[in-house]
Amino acid sequence: MPTTNARFQTTINFPRKKWHRSCKATPDINKELPPPRELPLSPRKRLGGENLCNIPQSLQCSPSKQKKENQPVTPSTPRGRKLEFSNSPLKHSPRKLELSAEKSPERPLCLPQKGDETPCSTVHSWRMVKSPSVELFKKKDLCYQQTKQVLNTAIPERILAREDETKAITQFLLNHVCEEEPGSLYISGAPGTGKTACLNRILADLQEKLGASTQIFINCMSLRSSQDIFCTVADKLFGKGKLKCAGKDFPKRLAKKLTSEGPMVLLVLDEMDQLDSKGQSVLYTIFEWPHLNNSRLVLIGIANALDLTDRILPRLQARPMCKPQLLNFAPYTRDQIVTIVQDRLNQVPGERVLDAAAIQFCARKVSSVSGDARKALDMCRRAVEIVESGVRNQAVMESKSPVKTPRNPGLKKVGLPHISQVISEVYGDRMTPSSGSECFPLQQKLLVCSLLLLTRRSKVKEVGLGKVGLKIEEEDVEHALNDKALTGSILQRGLEYFLN
């Protein structure tokens, strides 16, 4: 309506008529429309197509928001950039196109056409052109993987370099378990000398002959205290909770059960030295079980200490019948370690990954320090991982190179530098000063020099006094001590020069 003041504007009566872009025909306004349906006052209470937000129901060209994608779009509507996914016109959104392609495999996948601004990246993302270097690495990778698998520290199929020890354990089991004669055996040796692995392999091989007996294997490292061994044995022998583990007389009640009628019981206690207690009452009680009247227990104890029964259990000397049989596992020598590693590598078909000189170098270093076969296997496996990582990185770099030249450089082997790197990481340089200070005092240096001179003259690896042995190579000792004035002169002239 007209106004005389410029500050006022023309008012517009609502509701406004909104024409949808996809309407093909203009609706007849004069046509009689049905009465509008009453709706709740609050738009939040309206669901689906009823949420029209104060728009009259008569406007049929304004559908609900959920159905907007189903409306066709006229070519005259400005929609911005146009995405073309195929030559045929599409009436679906790009998301629905992807879903329909997944549901119908026979439908041809969309390919980038000329003029497409957005190609189908989801279709071609997995199609990678494999370079010859990557294909070559896959063939080598199988060899590295198989080599690492055979160099594990699990129980092997056969125990090497332990023929005498295997024969002694087998004979003990046949004489006591199969003949139902109670007894005890104590196996000692440094870590990694094959004590537990050898016993487990023998038990697996004699399973048919020992089938009638009850076998109990306990690692004493898993016990909270030494007194828990009695309750653990009772649970494994009679079932958990069958025998009440309470009271100070429980070991006597358990001993009574072991002397009653029943099959033979083979009790293996690994890491037996962990049962240390006040007065060593636990160890004394266990070693006395096989020698009770009508006992049906055969005991095998495993520990690192060589003199456990003599030093920790002196009372067993007063009762010779309770003293167990002793079996010691000596550290592996260089030749034995080489035999073990080569036997593992022979299980891998094809060319060997480890060089023969690298195996010899690893065996010499490990035998001079500890004689631990597990340490040698771990070091060889770690060296293989270093070489494998280097080959993988080289293959990736060649695949990214613009020049694709197929090469066949052959299998890269583990050599002396890789073993030396692993040895430095594991052991380090134990004979050299660290951080500018001496690694050990002068008295210890004199002791090392004396051991070296005695081994040179007597041609033995161990000195009879106190069973002291030099576990380091002579060349390493000379290299570390020759640069010092006093120790270098001792090694060159001997102790008599300074004593006289």
mmCIF file of N, CA, C and O in Angstrom, residues 308-342:
data_model
loop_
_atom_site.group_PDB
_atom_site.id
_atom_site.type_symbol
_atom_site.label_atom_id
_atom_site.label_comp_id
_atom_site.label_asym_id
_atom_site.label_seq_id
_atom_site.Cartn_x
_atom_site.Cartn_y
_atom_site.Cartn_z
ATOM 1 N N LEU A 308 74.788 -77.074 44.209
ATOM 2 C CA LEU A 308 73.619 -76.797 45.033
ATOM 3 C C LEU A 308 73.461 -77.828 46.138
ATOM 4 O O LEU A 308 73.192 -77.482 47.289
ATOM 5 N N THR A 309 73.627 -79.094 45.821
ATOM 6 C CA THR A 309 73.441 -80.130 46.842
ATOM 7 C C THR A 309 74.576 -80.149 47.857
ATOM 8 O O THR A 309 74.377 -80.581 48.997
ATOM 9 N N ASP A 310 75.768 -79.685 47.485
ATOM 10 C CA ASP A 310 76.893 -79.691 48.415
ATOM 11 C C ASP A 310 76.948 -78.417 49.254
ATOM 12 O O ASP A 310 77.237 -78.467 50.452
ATOM 13 N N ARG A 311 76.696 -77.279 48.644
ATOM 14 C CA ARG A 311 76.836 -76.010 49.361
ATOM 15 C C ARG A 311 75.579 -75.625 50.109
ATOM 16 O O ARG A 311 75.640 -75.174 51.262
ATOM 17 N N ILE A 312 74.400 -75.778 49.480
ATOM 18 C CA ILE A 312 73.152 -75.343 50.103
ATOM 19 C C ILE A 312 72.543 -76.447 50.963
ATOM 20 O O ILE A 312 71.899 -76.160 51.983
ATOM 21 N N LEU A 313 72.747 -77.688 50.599
ATOM 22 C CA LEU A 313 72.149 -78.811 51.330
ATOM 23 C C LEU A 313 73.251 -79.709 51.903
ATOM 24 O O LEU A 313 73.458 -80.849 51.443
ATOM 25 N N PRO A 314 73.994 -79.236 52.897
ATOM 26 C CA PRO A 314 75.090 -80.067 53.429
ATOM 27 C C PRO A 314 74.601 -81.283 54.202
ATOM 28 O O PRO A 314 75.312 -82.276 54.320
ATOM 29 N N ARG A 315 73.382 -81.246 54.714
ATOM 30 C CA ARG A 315 72.892 -82.392 55.494
ATOM 31 C C ARG A 315 72.628 -83.617 54.634
ATOM 32 O O ARG A 315 72.487 -84.725 55.157
ATOM 33 N N LEU A 316 72.538 -83.406 53.326
ATOM 34 C CA LEU A 316 72.367 -84.571 52.470
ATOM 35 C C LEU A 316 73.607 -85.458 52.458
ATOM 36 O O LEU A 316 73.512 -86.656 52.137
ATOM 37 N N GLN A 317 74.759 -84.877 52.821
ATOM 38 C CA GLN A 317 75.971 -85.682 52.874
ATOM 39 C C GLN A 317 75.902 -86.697 54.004
ATOM 40 O O GLN A 317 76.513 -87.777 53.912
ATOM 41 N N ALA A 318 75.183 -86.348 55.073
ATOM 42 C CA ALA A 318 75.056 -87.289 56.193
ATOM 43 C C ALA A 318 74.105 -88.427 55.867
ATOM 44 O O ALA A 318 74.136 -89.465 56.548
ATOM 45 N N ARG A 319 73.266 -88.248 54.870
ATOM 46 C CA ARG A 319 72.325 -89.296 54.461
ATOM 47 C C ARG A 319 72.560 -89.606 52.990
ATOM 48 O O ARG A 319 71.919 -89.045 52.097
ATOM 49 N N PRO A 320 73.513 -90.468 52.716
ATOM 50 C CA PRO A 320 73.865 -90.741 51.306
ATOM 51 C C PRO A 320 72.695 -91.275 50.499
ATOM 52 O O PRO A 320 72.635 -91.058 49.272
ATOM 53 N N MET A 321 71.772 -91.929 51.135
ATOM 54 C CA MET A 321 70.641 -92.472 50.391
ATOM 55 C C MET A 321 69.720 -91.377 49.832
ATOM 56 O O MET A 321 69.028 -91.597 48.835
ATOM 57 N N CYS A 322 69.718 -90.196 50.481
ATOM 58 C CA CYS A 322 68.893 -89.080 50.006
ATOM 59 C C CYS A 322 69.624 -88.202 49.004
ATOM 60 O O CYS A 322 68.999 -87.283 48.432
ATOM 61 N N LYS A 323 70.893 -88.430 48.791
ATOM 62 C CA LYS A 323 71.645 -87.601 47.857
ATOM 63 C C LYS A 323 71.295 -87.966 46.426
ATOM 64 O O LYS A 323 71.337 -89.144 46.047
ATOM 65 N N PRO A 324 70.949 -86.996 45.572
ATOM 66 C CA PRO A 324 70.525 -87.319 44.204
ATOM 67 C C PRO A 324 71.715 -87.621 43.300
ATOM 68 O O PRO A 324 72.866 -87.280 43.609
ATOM 69 N N GLN A 325 71.416 -88.200 42.159
ATOM 70 C CA GLN A 325 72.425 -88.353 41.123
ATOM 71 C C GLN A 325 72.689 -86.994 40.473
ATOM 72 O O GLN A 325 71.779 -86.181 40.322
ATOM 73 N N LEU A 326 73.921 -86.763 40.085
ATOM 74 C CA LEU A 326 74.325 -85.472 39.537
ATOM 75 C C LEU A 326 74.650 -85.607 38.062
ATOM 76 O O LEU A 326 75.271 -86.593 37.639
ATOM 77 N N LEU A 327 74.204 -84.615 37.296
ATOM 78 C CA LEU A 327 74.488 -84.560 35.857
ATOM 79 C C LEU A 327 74.715 -83.103 35.486
ATOM 80 O O LEU A 327 73.831 -82.255 35.674
ATOM 81 N N ASN A 328 75.900 -82.804 34.964
ATOM 82 C CA ASN A 328 76.264 -81.438 34.629
ATOM 83 C C ASN A 328 76.297 -81.244 33.118
ATOM 84 O O ASN A 328 76.824 -82.089 32.381
ATOM 85 N N PHE A 329 75.712 -80.123 32.652
ATOM 86 C CA PHE A 329 75.747 -79.720 31.250
ATOM 87 C C PHE A 329 76.803 -78.631 31.094
ATOM 88 O O PHE A 329 76.623 -77.503 31.579
ATOM 89 N N ALA A 330 77.892 -78.980 30.446
ATOM 90 C CA ALA A 330 78.972 -78.014 30.240
ATOM 91 C C ALA A 330 78.576 -76.995 29.179
ATOM 92 O O ALA A 330 77.726 -77.275 28.324
ATOM 93 N N PRO A 331 79.167 -75.790 29.177
ATOM 94 C CA PRO A 331 78.864 -74.813 28.125
ATOM 95 C C PRO A 331 79.242 -75.348 26.750
ATOM 96 O O PRO A 331 80.172 -76.142 26.593
ATOM 97 N N TYR A 332 78.527 -74.901 25.741
ATOM 98 C CA TYR A 332 78.797 -75.344 24.379
ATOM 99 C C TYR A 332 80.128 -74.786 23.894
ATOM 100 O O TYR A 332 80.475 -73.620 24.163
ATOM 101 N N THR A 333 80.863 -75.616 23.194
ATOM 102 C CA THR A 333 82.108 -75.175 22.590
ATOM 103 C C THR A 333 81.841 -74.511 21.246
ATOM 104 O O THR A 333 80.707 -74.464 20.763
ATOM 105 N N ARG A 334 82.904 -74.007 20.644
ATOM 106 C CA ARG A 334 82.737 -73.333 19.357
ATOM 107 C C ARG A 334 82.248 -74.288 18.283
ATOM 108 O O ARG A 334 81.332 -73.960 17.515
ATOM 109 N N ASP A 335 82.836 -75.462 18.219
ATOM 110 C CA ASP A 335 82.424 -76.426 17.199
ATOM 111 C C ASP A 335 80.981 -76.885 17.413
ATOM 112 O O ASP A 335 80.246 -77.109 16.447
ATOM 113 N N GLN A 336 80.577 -77.032 18.657
ATOM 114 C CA GLN A 336 79.194 -77.447 18.920
ATOM 115 C C GLN A 336 78.196 -76.384 18.508
ATOM 116 O O GLN A 336 77.130 -76.691 17.958
ATOM 117 N N ILE A 337 78.521 -75.128 18.769
ATOM 118 C CA ILE A 337 77.620 -74.043 18.362
ATOM 119 C C ILE A 337 77.529 -73.960 16.843
ATOM 120 O O ILE A 337 76.439 -73.753 16.273
ATOM 121 N N VAL A 338 78.661 -74.151 16.157
ATOM 122 C CA VAL A 338 78.638 -74.150 14.692
ATOM 123 C C VAL A 338 77.765 -75.284 14.164
ATOM 124 O O VAL A 338 76.973 -75.113 13.220
ATOM 125 N N THR A 339 77.861 -76.444 14.788
ATOM 126 C CA THR A 339 77.043 -77.592 14.368
ATOM 127 C C THR A 339 75.556 -77.313 14.556
ATOM 128 O O THR A 339 74.736 -77.649 13.695
ATOM 129 N N ILE A 340 75.209 -76.676 15.678
ATOM 130 C CA ILE A 340 73.797 -76.383 15.954
ATOM 131 C C ILE A 340 73.237 -75.381 14.946
ATOM 132 O O ILE A 340 72.137 -75.565 14.395
ATOM 133 N N VAL A 341 73.995 -74.321 14.672
ATOM 134 C CA VAL A 341 73.507 -73.294 13.740
ATOM 135 C C VAL A 341 73.412 -73.844 12.326
ATOM 136 O O VAL A 341 72.423 -73.599 11.609
ATOM 137 N N GLN A 342 74.393 -74.603 11.891
ATOM 138 C CA GLN A 342 74.350 -75.163 10.543
ATOM 139 C C GLN A 342 73.233 -76.177 10.383
ATOM 140 O O GLN A 342 72.625 -76.269 9.307
#
